[in-house]
Amino acid sequence: MKNISNMLGRGNLTVREKFLLLIHNDVQKAKTGKEVLTEADKAALENWTAKTNEEAREWNQLNAGWKLGGRMDLEAEFAYKDAQVAYLSQKPVMLEMLFYPLNQRTGLYLKNLEQIKKVTMEEAAEIARRQKEVKLKEGLDFDYAVYQLAFELLDDKNRERMTELYPDIETDHQYLDQEEIIAHLYGGQKELDEKAKEKIAELVAEQSYNKFAEEYQLFHYFACIPILEVAKYFLKNHGIEISGTPLSKNQVVREGDEDLCDTVTNTMQKYADEQGTDIKSMLRDACRQWLNDGLLEEYTPLAVSNNSELLSHWFKTKTEARKILNQHIASGQLAVRNRTDEETRKEKLYSKGLSSSESHAAMTFFENVGLEKIPKDELEEKKVFETFNDKVITGESLYSFRGEYEFVEDFKKRADTYEPNLGIVYAADDPEHKGDHLDQELVICSCDDDGEPMVFSQFGLGVKVLSSFLNSQGLFKEYQKDGQIFLKFKIADVAAVFKDSRQKLIDGYATLLGFESVFKKLSSIYETDMADHVSGRIAVLREYIGEYNRAIDVAVGKEVEKPKHRFLRKTVTPFEEDLVIDIEAIQPDPKVISENEAKMREVFPGIYS
């Protein structure tokens, strides 16, 4: 836009400049509410009379083009309003979509409530009695009892220091077990030898894979070493940089850690697939390399850290705890048995074993940290982690034990407490545990001959009413086709109206894009942004389409962000017909462009093309 003051300051204005002064004054008034021309200026311009036919023709041409632009703007406004109506008509359905995952999960929970085990008082008491019986029969792993008692024997200061290292250390033995393994690998020396480094690299790689879930879980640690950071080290060395805050040294999970772990895991798997290898091998090689490149300087094991005396004290305390328990066993206050083959859990306490050839190194380390040499019988019993202790303190002896130990009281409390869905009680005719476990969540109520709640049962009546209400709600249902589950509208007419409104929203957006294209060409003629108004409407429709797409994504379980609540599902159940609007694929309506450009060419045959 030319400077209006400069234009007015000139005595001799062209026809075009006079017309543009009026146009720009109107534009300024529309935008700010204030005019730049005085009433006298406006009167002089509006009352101007052409002196020649050429001046009259030029003025009329500009005026005709401006009026045509006004009519086009009105048409664009109609298209915008139609698109708004289409969007607003979809809002109730979009709201249903936003609530669908919760409604779907609620339906599953209600179905689970319908299937909950209904029992009499006598049946409930028998199941609880049998669960307690199994708990007492299982007893308590001897080595874990040593671990628990050792923590009890620690003074408050050292217990607090331990918790600072790892908040769950009191109940999760794995951290200290693995630190103990690394301590043995040091063998009393300040540096690890090559064999020890190979062993640590192997242990770190093994720790990354959960064989029960059959997946890599890089969020784990081996002692002080975060496996995710080892994976990032591997990727960085292979030209793949992944930004993100390093995992905490005390294993506390922070916001963003889960997303970072997913990214790194997916990247590692992609690399493994492309190179024909596996993540475990990649981690082992990376850890081995990093051990020579300062890994344990950044993540320092307890044995060679400023807290080495704490580890030494832990060893002493654990030895004391072991002696105390052995004394109770020797006196008959506690009883032990060997674990059976069926219940052997080789990784119950110690994560991995060391070869027996490292026995001397282990003895040397204990001496160097000031701990008394392990008695030969205890050393033979543990075999320096080559095998694991299969001794179990019997539950009966723990339950009748009169000593005041926290771990014993915890065991008694757990034995006396019924734990729903613990899954250790089965029917007498199910010795291989192939059927459902009996120790489920239980509802004690009067039942009919079919095992269903009686008609006046508050539980049964409540579930039926809620199920009936939920089934009457909602616009969607799931169905299966060719082995895949899809979503669809329950009512065909609702689906038809929704799809029709969807198309109107798309058409309205395309129409406005077409008008925007035409107005942009007009802008050069009138030296002002003729597309400004329609561009604002396009921005609004773009927001509408974004909200529409988000509702679709929520309904099918395909949110960009992960659900913040556990009860929201994470599986994707799409509509068979893709309802998402690809806004970037929408092109300006060619009919709108061609028709209106033809009109503009009639007005500006020598200018507009």
Coordinates of C-alpha atoms in Angstrom, one line a residue:
M1 CA 0.0 0.0 0.0
K2 CA 1.4 3.4 -0.9
N3 CA 1.7 6.1 1.8
I4 CA -1.6 7.9 1.8
S5 CA -0.2 11.2 3.2
N6 CA 2.4 11.3 0.4
M7 CA -0.3 10.7 -2.2
L8 CA -2.5 13.5 -0.8
G9 CA 0.4 15.8 -0.6
R10 CA 0.8 15.7 -4.4
G11 CA -1.4 18.1 -6.3
N12 CA -2.0 15.9 -9.4
L13 CA -3.3 12.4 -8.6
T14 CA -4.0 9.8 -11.3
V15 CA -7.4 8.2 -11.5
R16 CA -6.0 4.9 -10.1
E17 CA -4.4 6.7 -7.2
K18 CA -7.7 8.5 -6.3
F19 CA -9.6 5.3 -6.3
L20 CA -7.0 3.5 -4.3
L21 CA -7.1 6.3 -1.7
L22 CA -10.8 5.6 -1.1
I23 CA -10.2 1.8 -1.1
H24 CA -7.3 2.0 1.4
N25 CA -9.3 4.4 3.6
D26 CA -12.2 1.8 3.8
V27 CA -9.7 -1.0 4.5
Q28 CA -8.1 1.0 7.3
K29 CA -11.5 1.8 8.8
A30 CA -12.5 -1.9 8.7
K31 CA -9.3 -3.0 10.4
T32 CA -8.9 -0.3 13.0
G33 CA -12.2 1.6 13.1
K34 CA -10.4 4.8 12.2
E35 CA -10.2 6.5 8.8
V36 CA -7.1 8.1 7.4
L37 CA -8.9 10.6 5.2
T38 CA -10.7 13.7 6.4
E39 CA -14.3 14.3 5.4
A40 CA -13.1 17.0 3.1
D41 CA -10.6 14.6 1.4
K42 CA -13.3 12.0 1.0
A43 CA -15.8 14.5 -0.4
A44 CA -13.2 15.8 -2.9
L45 CA -12.4 12.3 -4.1
E46 CA -16.0 11.0 -4.2
N47 CA -17.2 14.1 -6.1
W48 CA -14.4 14.0 -8.6
T49 CA -15.6 14.1 -12.2
A50 CA -13.7 12.5 -15.1
K51 CA -12.5 15.0 -17.7
T52 CA -11.9 12.4 -20.4
N53 CA -13.5 9.2 -21.6
E54 CA -10.3 7.3 -20.7
E55 CA -10.4 8.6 -17.1
A56 CA -14.1 7.6 -16.8
R57 CA -13.3 4.1 -18.3
E58 CA -10.5 3.6 -15.8
W59 CA -12.5 4.7 -12.8
N60 CA -15.5 2.5 -13.8
Q61 CA -13.2 -0.5 -14.4
L62 CA -11.7 -0.2 -10.9
N63 CA -15.1 0.3 -9.4
A64 CA -16.5 -2.7 -11.2
G65 CA -13.6 -4.9 -10.1
W66 CA -14.0 -3.8 -6.5
K67 CA -17.7 -4.5 -6.6
L68 CA -17.0 -7.9 -8.1
G69 CA -14.6 -8.6 -5.3
G70 CA -17.3 -7.7 -2.8
R71 CA -19.6 -10.2 -4.4
M72 CA -16.9 -12.9 -4.3
D73 CA -16.3 -12.2 -0.7
L74 CA -20.0 -12.6 0.0
E75 CA -20.0 -16.0 -1.8
A76 CA -16.9 -17.0 0.2
E77 CA -18.8 -16.0 3.4
F78 CA -21.7 -18.2 2.4
A79 CA -19.4 -21.1 1.7
Y80 CA -17.7 -20.5 5.1
K81 CA -21.1 -20.5 6.9
D82 CA -22.1 -23.7 5.2
A83 CA -18.8 -25.3 6.3
Q84 CA -19.4 -24.0 9.9
V85 CA -22.9 -25.6 9.9
A86 CA -21.4 -28.9 8.7
Y87 CA -18.8 -28.8 11.4
L88 CA -21.3 -27.9 14.2
S89 CA -23.6 -30.7 13.1
Q90 CA -20.7 -33.1 13.6
K91 CA -20.0 -31.9 17.2
P92 CA -22.3 -34.3 19.0
V93 CA -20.8 -37.2 17.1
M94 CA -17.3 -35.9 17.8
L95 CA -18.1 -35.7 21.5
E96 CA -19.2 -39.4 21.4
M97 CA -15.9 -40.2 19.7
L98 CA -13.9 -38.5 22.4
F99 CA -15.7 -40.5 25.1
Y100 CA -15.7 -43.8 23.2
P101 CA -12.4 -45.2 24.6
L102 CA -13.7 -44.6 28.1
N103 CA -17.1 -46.1 27.3
Q104 CA -15.5 -49.0 25.7
R105 CA -13.3 -49.7 28.6
T106 CA -16.2 -49.2 31.0
G107 CA -18.1 -51.8 29.1
L108 CA -15.2 -54.3 29.5
Y109 CA -15.1 -53.6 33.2
L110 CA -18.8 -54.2 33.5
K111 CA -18.4 -57.5 31.6
N112 CA -15.7 -58.4 34.0
L113 CA -18.0 -57.6 36.9
E114 CA -20.6 -59.8 35.4
Q115 CA -18.1 -62.6 35.3
I116 CA -16.7 -62.1 38.8
K117 CA -16.8 -65.2 41.0
K118 CA -19.9 -65.3 43.2
V119 CA -19.5 -67.4 46.3
T120 CA -21.2 -68.2 49.6
M121 CA -19.5 -67.2 52.9
E122 CA -18.3 -70.8 53.4
E123 CA -16.8 -70.9 49.9
A124 CA -15.0 -67.6 50.4
A125 CA -13.6 -68.8 53.7
E126 CA -12.4 -72.0 52.2
I127 CA -10.6 -70.2 49.3
A128 CA -8.9 -67.8 51.7
R129 CA -7.9 -70.7 53.9
R130 CA -6.4 -72.6 51.0
Q131 CA -4.5 -69.5 49.8
K132 CA -2.9 -69.1 53.2
E133 CA -2.1 -72.8 53.2
V134 CA -0.2 -72.4 49.9
K135 CA 1.6 -69.3 51.1
L136 CA 2.8 -71.2 54.2
K137 CA 3.8 -74.1 52.0
E138 CA 5.9 -71.8 49.7
G139 CA 7.7 -70.3 52.6
L140 CA 10.4 -67.6 52.1
D141 CA 13.5 -67.8 50.0
F142 CA 16.5 -68.1 52.4
D143 CA 18.7 -65.6 50.6
Y144 CA 15.9 -63.1 50.3
A145 CA 15.3 -63.5 54.0
V146 CA 19.0 -62.7 54.5
Y147 CA 18.6 -59.6 52.4
Q148 CA 15.5 -58.4 54.3
L149 CA 17.0 -59.0 57.7
A150 CA 20.2 -57.2 56.6
F151 CA 18.2 -54.1 55.8
E152 CA 16.6 -54.3 59.2
L153 CA 20.0 -54.4 60.9
L154 CA 21.2 -51.3 59.1
D155 CA 21.1 -48.1 61.2
D156 CA 18.9 -45.3 60.0
K157 CA 21.7 -43.3 58.5
N158 CA 23.0 -46.1 56.3
R159 CA 19.5 -47.2 55.4
E160 CA 18.8 -43.6 54.3
R161 CA 22.0 -43.6 52.3
M162 CA 21.0 -46.8 50.6
T163 CA 17.6 -45.4 49.7
E164 CA 19.2 -42.4 48.1
L165 CA 21.1 -44.7 45.8
Y166 CA 17.9 -46.5 44.7
P167 CA 14.5 -45.7 46.3
D168 CA 13.2 -49.2 46.0
I169 CA 16.3 -50.8 47.4
E170 CA 14.7 -52.2 50.5
T171 CA 12.4 -54.5 48.6
D172 CA 14.1 -54.9 45.3
H173 CA 17.3 -56.9 45.9
Q174 CA 18.5 -56.8 42.3
Y175 CA 20.5 -53.5 42.5
L176 CA 22.7 -54.6 45.3
D177 CA 23.0 -58.1 44.0
Q178 CA 24.4 -56.7 40.8
E179 CA 26.7 -54.2 42.5
E180 CA 28.0 -57.2 44.5
I181 CA 28.7 -59.0 41.3
I182 CA 30.7 -56.1 40.0
A183 CA 32.5 -55.8 43.3
H184 CA 33.6 -59.5 42.9
L185 CA 34.7 -58.8 39.3
Y186 CA 37.0 -56.0 40.5
G187 CA 38.7 -58.7 42.7
G188 CA 40.2 -56.1 45.0
Q189 CA 41.9 -54.1 42.2
K190 CA 41.2 -50.5 41.1
E191 CA 40.7 -51.5 37.5
L192 CA 38.7 -54.2 35.8
D193 CA 40.7 -56.8 33.7
E194 CA 39.6 -57.7 30.2
K195 CA 37.8 -60.8 31.3
A196 CA 35.8 -58.8 33.9
K197 CA 34.8 -56.3 31.2
E198 CA 33.7 -59.0 28.9
K199 CA 31.5 -60.4 31.8
I200 CA 29.9 -57.0 32.6
A201 CA 29.2 -56.4 28.9
E202 CA 27.5 -59.8 28.7
L203 CA 25.5 -59.2 31.9
V204 CA 24.3 -55.8 30.7
A205 CA 23.2 -57.3 27.4
E206 CA 21.4 -60.1 29.1
Q207 CA 19.6 -57.7 31.4
S208 CA 18.0 -55.9 28.4
Y209 CA 15.8 -58.8 27.4
N210 CA 12.7 -59.9 29.3
K211 CA 12.2 -63.5 28.3
F212 CA 8.8 -63.7 29.9
A213 CA 7.4 -60.7 27.9
E214 CA 9.6 -61.7 25.0
E215 CA 10.8 -58.2 24.3
Y216 CA 13.7 -55.9 24.9
Q217 CA 13.2 -53.5 27.8
L218 CA 16.0 -50.9 27.6
F219 CA 14.7 -49.0 30.7
H220 CA 16.3 -51.5 32.9
Y221 CA 19.6 -51.1 34.7
F222 CA 22.4 -53.5 35.5
A223 CA 23.6 -52.2 38.9
C224 CA 24.5 -48.6 38.2
I225 CA 24.6 -48.9 34.4
P226 CA 21.5 -47.7 32.6
I227 CA 21.0 -49.9 29.6
L228 CA 19.3 -47.2 27.6
E229 CA 22.4 -45.0 27.8
V230 CA 24.5 -48.0 26.5
A231 CA 22.0 -48.2 23.5
K232 CA 22.4 -44.4 22.9
Y233 CA 26.1 -44.8 23.0
F234 CA 25.9 -47.5 20.3
L235 CA 23.7 -45.4 18.1
K236 CA 25.9 -42.3 18.4
N237 CA 28.9 -44.4 17.4
H238 CA 27.0 -45.4 14.3
G239 CA 26.0 -41.9 13.3
I240 CA 22.6 -41.9 14.9
E241 CA 22.2 -39.1 17.4
I242 CA 19.1 -39.2 19.7
S243 CA 18.7 -36.3 22.0
G244 CA 17.2 -36.6 25.4
T245 CA 18.1 -36.2 29.1
P246 CA 20.2 -39.1 30.4
L247 CA 18.4 -41.5 32.7
S248 CA 18.7 -40.7 36.4
K249 CA 21.4 -42.5 38.3
N250 CA 19.1 -43.6 41.1
Q251 CA 16.7 -45.2 38.6
V252 CA 13.8 -42.8 39.3
V253 CA 11.6 -42.5 36.2
R254 CA 11.1 -38.9 35.0
E255 CA 8.7 -37.4 32.5
G256 CA 9.8 -38.1 29.0
D257 CA 11.8 -41.2 29.9
E258 CA 9.2 -43.6 28.5
D259 CA 9.0 -41.8 25.1
L260 CA 12.8 -41.6 24.9
C261 CA 13.0 -45.4 25.6
D262 CA 10.5 -46.2 22.9
T263 CA 12.4 -44.1 20.4
V264 CA 15.7 -45.6 21.2
T265 CA 14.3 -49.2 21.3
N266 CA 12.6 -48.7 17.9
T267 CA 15.8 -47.2 16.4
M268 CA 17.9 -50.1 17.8
Q269 CA 15.5 -52.7 16.4
K270 CA 15.4 -51.0 13.0
Y271 CA 19.2 -51.0 12.9
A272 CA 19.4 -54.6 14.0
D273 CA 16.9 -55.6 11.2
E274 CA 18.8 -53.7 8.6
Q275 CA 22.2 -55.1 9.6
G276 CA 21.0 -58.7 10.3
T277 CA 22.0 -58.7 14.0
D278 CA 20.2 -58.4 17.3
I279 CA 19.9 -55.8 20.0
K280 CA 21.6 -58.0 22.6
S281 CA 24.8 -58.3 20.5
M282 CA 24.7 -54.5 19.8
L283 CA 24.5 -53.7 23.5
R284 CA 27.2 -56.2 24.4
D285 CA 29.7 -54.7 21.9
A286 CA 28.8 -51.1 22.8
C287 CA 29.1 -51.8 26.5
R288 CA 32.5 -53.5 26.0
Q289 CA 33.7 -50.5 24.0
W290 CA 32.4 -48.0 26.5
L291 CA 34.0 -49.7 29.4
N292 CA 37.3 -48.7 27.7
D293 CA 36.0 -45.2 27.1
G294 CA 34.9 -44.0 30.6
L295 CA 31.6 -45.8 31.2
L296 CA 32.3 -46.5 34.9
E297 CA 33.6 -43.0 35.4
E298 CA 30.2 -41.7 34.4
Y299 CA 28.3 -44.4 36.1
T300 CA 30.5 -45.5 39.0
P301 CA 30.0 -48.9 40.7
L302 CA 29.7 -48.8 44.5
A303 CA 32.9 -50.8 45.0
V304 CA 35.1 -48.0 43.6
S305 CA 32.9 -45.0 44.4
N306 CA 32.8 -42.6 47.3
N307 CA 30.3 -45.0 48.9
S308 CA 32.6 -48.0 48.9
E309 CA 32.5 -48.1 52.7
L310 CA 28.7 -48.3 52.5
L311 CA 29.0 -51.4 50.3
S312 CA 31.6 -52.8 52.8
H313 CA 29.2 -52.2 55.6
W314 CA 26.4 -53.9 53.6
F315 CA 28.6 -57.0 53.2
K316 CA 29.3 -57.2 56.9
T317 CA 25.6 -56.6 57.8
K318 CA 24.5 -59.3 55.3
T319 CA 27.0 -61.8 56.8
E320 CA 25.7 -60.9 60.3
A321 CA 22.1 -61.5 59.1
R322 CA 23.0 -64.8 57.6
K323 CA 24.6 -65.9 60.8
I324 CA 21.5 -64.9 62.8
L325 CA 19.2 -66.9 60.6
N326 CA 21.5 -69.9 60.7
Q327 CA 21.5 -69.7 64.5
H328 CA 17.7 -69.7 64.5
I329 CA 17.7 -72.6 62.2
A330 CA 20.2 -74.5 64.3
S331 CA 18.1 -73.9 67.4
G332 CA 15.0 -75.2 65.8
Q333 CA 13.2 -71.8 65.9
L334 CA 13.2 -71.8 62.1
A335 CA 13.1 -74.7 59.7
V336 CA 14.4 -74.9 56.1
R337 CA 13.8 -77.2 53.2
N338 CA 15.2 -77.5 49.7
R339 CA 13.3 -76.0 46.9
T340 CA 11.7 -78.6 44.6
D341 CA 12.5 -78.8 40.9
E342 CA 9.1 -77.5 40.1
E343 CA 9.5 -74.3 42.1
T344 CA 13.2 -73.6 41.4
R345 CA 13.8 -70.0 40.4
K346 CA 17.4 -69.7 39.5
E347 CA 17.3 -65.9 39.3
K348 CA 15.3 -65.4 42.5
L349 CA 18.1 -63.5 44.2
Y350 CA 21.2 -63.1 42.1
S351 CA 20.8 -62.0 38.6
K352 CA 23.6 -63.9 37.0
G353 CA 26.4 -66.2 38.2
L354 CA 30.1 -66.0 38.0
S355 CA 32.5 -68.8 37.2
S356 CA 34.1 -70.6 40.1
S357 CA 37.5 -69.6 38.9
E358 CA 36.8 -66.2 40.4
S359 CA 36.5 -67.5 43.9
H360 CA 39.9 -66.3 44.9
A361 CA 39.2 -62.8 43.5
A362 CA 36.0 -62.7 45.5
M363 CA 37.8 -63.6 48.7
T364 CA 40.5 -61.0 48.0
F365 CA 37.9 -58.3 47.6
F366 CA 36.2 -59.1 50.8
E367 CA 39.6 -58.8 52.6
N368 CA 40.5 -55.5 50.9
V369 CA 37.3 -53.8 51.9
G370 CA 37.8 -54.9 55.5
L371 CA 35.3 -57.7 55.7
E372 CA 36.2 -60.9 57.4
K373 CA 36.9 -63.8 55.1
I374 CA 33.8 -65.8 54.4
P375 CA 33.7 -69.1 56.3
K376 CA 34.4 -72.0 54.0
D377 CA 31.0 -73.6 54.5
E378 CA 29.3 -70.4 53.4
L379 CA 31.6 -70.0 50.5
E380 CA 30.8 -73.5 49.4
E381 CA 27.1 -72.9 50.0
K382 CA 27.1 -69.9 47.6
K383 CA 29.9 -71.0 45.3
V384 CA 30.5 -67.4 44.6
F385 CA 27.2 -67.0 42.7
E386 CA 28.0 -69.9 40.3
T387 CA 24.8 -71.6 41.6
F388 CA 22.0 -70.2 43.7
N389 CA 20.8 -71.1 47.2
D390 CA 17.9 -73.5 47.0
K391 CA 17.0 -73.3 50.7
V392 CA 13.6 -72.1 51.7
I393 CA 12.6 -71.1 55.2
T394 CA 9.3 -73.0 55.8
G395 CA 6.2 -70.8 56.1
E396 CA 5.0 -72.8 59.1
S397 CA 8.2 -72.0 61.1
L398 CA 8.1 -68.3 60.1
Y399 CA 4.4 -68.1 61.1
S400 CA 5.1 -69.6 64.6
F401 CA 8.4 -67.7 65.1
R402 CA 8.3 -65.5 68.2
G403 CA 11.2 -63.2 67.3
E404 CA 10.5 -59.6 66.5
Y405 CA 11.8 -59.1 62.9
E406 CA 10.1 -56.9 60.4
F407 CA 10.4 -59.4 57.6
V408 CA 8.8 -62.1 59.7
E409 CA 5.9 -59.9 60.7
D410 CA 5.5 -58.9 57.0
F411 CA 5.3 -62.6 56.1
K412 CA 2.7 -63.3 58.8
K413 CA 0.6 -60.3 57.6
R414 CA 0.8 -61.5 54.0
A415 CA -0.1 -65.0 55.0
D416 CA -3.2 -63.7 56.9
T417 CA -4.2 -61.3 54.2
Y418 CA -6.3 -62.6 51.3
E419 CA -4.9 -61.4 48.0
P420 CA -7.4 -61.4 45.1
N421 CA -6.0 -62.8 41.9
L422 CA -2.7 -64.0 43.4
G423 CA -3.4 -67.1 41.4
I424 CA -2.1 -69.8 43.6
V425 CA -5.3 -71.7 44.5
Y426 CA -6.8 -74.2 41.9
A427 CA -9.5 -76.8 42.0
A428 CA -8.6 -80.1 43.5
D429 CA -9.1 -81.8 40.1
D430 CA -6.7 -79.4 38.4
P431 CA -3.3 -80.4 39.5
E432 CA -1.6 -78.9 36.4
H433 CA -3.3 -75.6 36.9
K434 CA -4.8 -75.4 33.4
G435 CA -8.1 -73.9 34.5
D436 CA -8.9 -70.6 36.2
H437 CA -7.5 -69.9 39.6
L438 CA -10.0 -69.8 42.4
D439 CA -8.4 -67.0 44.5
Q440 CA -10.0 -64.3 42.4
E441 CA -11.9 -61.2 43.5
L442 CA -15.0 -62.7 45.2
V443 CA -18.5 -61.5 45.7
I444 CA -20.3 -63.0 48.7
C445 CA -24.0 -63.2 47.9
S446 CA -27.0 -65.5 47.6
C447 CA -27.0 -67.3 44.3
D448 CA -29.5 -69.3 42.3
D449 CA -28.9 -72.8 41.0
D450 CA -27.0 -71.5 38.0
G451 CA -24.5 -69.6 40.3
E452 CA -26.0 -66.2 39.4
P453 CA -27.0 -63.6 42.0
M454 CA -30.5 -63.8 43.3
V455 CA -33.0 -61.3 41.8
F456 CA -32.7 -59.0 44.8
S457 CA -28.9 -59.0 45.0
Q458 CA -27.7 -55.4 45.0
F459 CA -24.6 -56.5 43.1
G460 CA -26.4 -58.4 40.4
L461 CA -29.1 -55.8 40.0
G462 CA -26.6 -53.0 39.9
V463 CA -24.5 -54.7 37.2
K464 CA -27.6 -55.4 35.0
V465 CA -28.9 -51.8 35.2
L466 CA -25.5 -50.4 34.4
S467 CA -24.9 -52.8 31.5
S468 CA -28.3 -52.0 30.1
F469 CA -27.7 -48.3 30.4
L470 CA -24.3 -48.5 28.8
N471 CA -25.5 -50.6 25.9
S472 CA -28.2 -48.0 25.1
Q473 CA -25.6 -45.3 24.9
G474 CA -23.0 -44.6 22.3
L475 CA -23.1 -44.4 18.5
F476 CA -20.4 -46.9 17.7
K477 CA -19.8 -50.6 18.0
E478 CA -16.9 -53.0 17.1
Y479 CA -17.1 -55.7 14.5
Q480 CA -14.7 -58.2 13.0
K481 CA -13.9 -58.6 9.3
D482 CA -11.1 -60.7 7.8
G483 CA -9.6 -61.2 11.2
Q484 CA -9.4 -57.5 12.0
I485 CA -11.6 -55.5 14.4
F486 CA -13.1 -52.3 13.1
L487 CA -15.4 -49.6 14.4
K488 CA -18.7 -48.6 12.8
F489 CA -21.8 -46.5 13.4
K490 CA -24.6 -48.4 15.1
I491 CA -27.2 -46.5 13.0
A492 CA -26.7 -46.2 9.2
D493 CA -28.6 -42.9 8.9
V494 CA -26.3 -41.3 11.5
A495 CA -23.3 -42.5 9.5
A496 CA -24.7 -41.1 6.3
V497 CA -25.3 -37.7 7.9
F498 CA -21.9 -37.6 9.4
K499 CA -20.2 -38.5 6.2
D500 CA -22.2 -35.9 4.3
S501 CA -21.2 -33.2 6.8
R502 CA -17.6 -34.3 6.5
Q503 CA -17.7 -33.8 2.7
K504 CA -19.4 -30.4 3.1
L505 CA -16.6 -29.4 5.5
I506 CA -14.0 -30.5 2.9
D507 CA -15.9 -28.8 0.0
G508 CA -16.1 -25.5 2.0
Y509 CA -12.4 -25.6 2.7
A510 CA -11.7 -26.2 -1.0
T511 CA -14.0 -23.4 -2.0
L512 CA -12.3 -20.9 0.3
L513 CA -8.9 -22.0 -1.0
G514 CA -10.2 -21.2 -4.5
F515 CA -11.4 -17.7 -3.5
E516 CA -8.1 -17.1 -1.7
S517 CA -6.2 -17.8 -5.0
V518 CA -8.4 -15.3 -6.9
F519 CA -8.1 -12.6 -4.2
K520 CA -4.3 -12.9 -4.1
K521 CA -4.2 -11.9 -7.8
L522 CA -6.6 -9.0 -7.1
S523 CA -4.3 -7.8 -4.4
S524 CA -1.7 -6.6 -6.9
I525 CA -4.3 -4.5 -8.7
Y526 CA -5.7 -2.7 -5.6
E527 CA -2.4 -2.7 -3.7
T528 CA -3.9 -4.2 -0.5
D529 CA -4.4 -7.7 0.9
M530 CA -7.6 -8.7 -0.8
A531 CA -7.2 -12.3 0.6
D532 CA -6.9 -11.3 4.2
H533 CA -10.6 -11.8 5.0
V534 CA -10.9 -15.2 3.3
S535 CA -7.5 -16.4 4.7
G536 CA -8.9 -15.8 8.3
R537 CA -11.9 -18.0 7.5
I538 CA -9.6 -20.7 6.1
A539 CA -7.6 -20.6 9.4
V540 CA -10.8 -21.2 11.3
L541 CA -11.8 -24.1 9.1
R542 CA -8.3 -25.5 9.5
E543 CA -8.8 -25.6 13.3
Y544 CA -12.2 -27.2 12.8
I545 CA -10.7 -30.0 10.7
G546 CA -7.9 -30.5 13.2
E547 CA -10.5 -30.9 16.0
Y548 CA -12.4 -33.3 13.8
N549 CA -9.4 -35.4 13.1
R550 CA -8.4 -35.5 16.8
A551 CA -11.9 -36.9 17.6
I552 CA -11.4 -39.6 15.0
D553 CA -7.9 -40.4 16.4
V554 CA -9.2 -40.6 20.0
A555 CA -12.1 -42.9 19.0
V556 CA -9.8 -45.4 17.2
G557 CA -7.1 -45.2 19.9
K558 CA -4.6 -43.4 17.7
E559 CA -3.8 -40.3 19.7
V560 CA -0.5 -38.6 19.0
E561 CA 0.1 -38.4 22.7
K562 CA 0.1 -41.5 24.8
P563 CA -2.9 -41.9 27.1
K564 CA -2.2 -40.4 30.5
H565 CA -4.5 -42.8 32.3
R566 CA -3.9 -46.5 32.5
F567 CA -7.6 -47.4 31.9
L568 CA -7.5 -45.8 28.4
R569 CA -6.7 -48.4 25.8
K570 CA -3.6 -48.2 23.6
T571 CA -4.8 -50.5 20.8
V572 CA -5.9 -49.0 17.5
T573 CA -9.3 -50.1 16.2
P574 CA -9.9 -48.1 13.0
F575 CA -13.1 -47.4 11.0
E576 CA -13.1 -49.6 7.9
E577 CA -13.6 -46.5 5.8
D578 CA -10.9 -43.9 6.7
L579 CA -12.8 -40.8 8.0
V580 CA -9.8 -38.7 8.7
I581 CA -9.5 -35.5 6.6
D582 CA -6.1 -35.1 4.9
I583 CA -6.2 -31.3 5.0
E584 CA -2.9 -31.0 3.1
A585 CA -4.4 -33.0 0.2
I586 CA -7.3 -30.6 -0.3
Q587 CA -6.8 -28.5 -3.4
P588 CA -8.4 -25.2 -4.2
D589 CA -11.8 -25.7 -6.0
P590 CA -10.9 -25.4 -9.7
K591 CA -14.5 -24.4 -10.6
V592 CA -14.4 -21.4 -8.2
I593 CA -11.1 -20.3 -9.7
S594 CA -12.1 -20.7 -13.3
E595 CA -15.5 -19.0 -13.0
N596 CA -14.3 -16.0 -11.0
E597 CA -11.1 -15.5 -13.0
A598 CA -13.3 -15.4 -16.1
K599 CA -15.4 -12.6 -14.5
M600 CA -12.2 -10.7 -13.5
R601 CA -10.9 -11.0 -17.1
E602 CA -14.0 -9.3 -18.3
V603 CA -13.3 -6.4 -16.0
F604 CA -9.5 -6.3 -16.5
P605 CA -8.8 -7.8 -19.9
G606 CA -5.4 -6.2 -20.2
I607 CA -4.3 -6.6 -16.6
Y608 CA -5.8 -9.8 -15.1
S609 CA -4.5 -13.1 -16.4

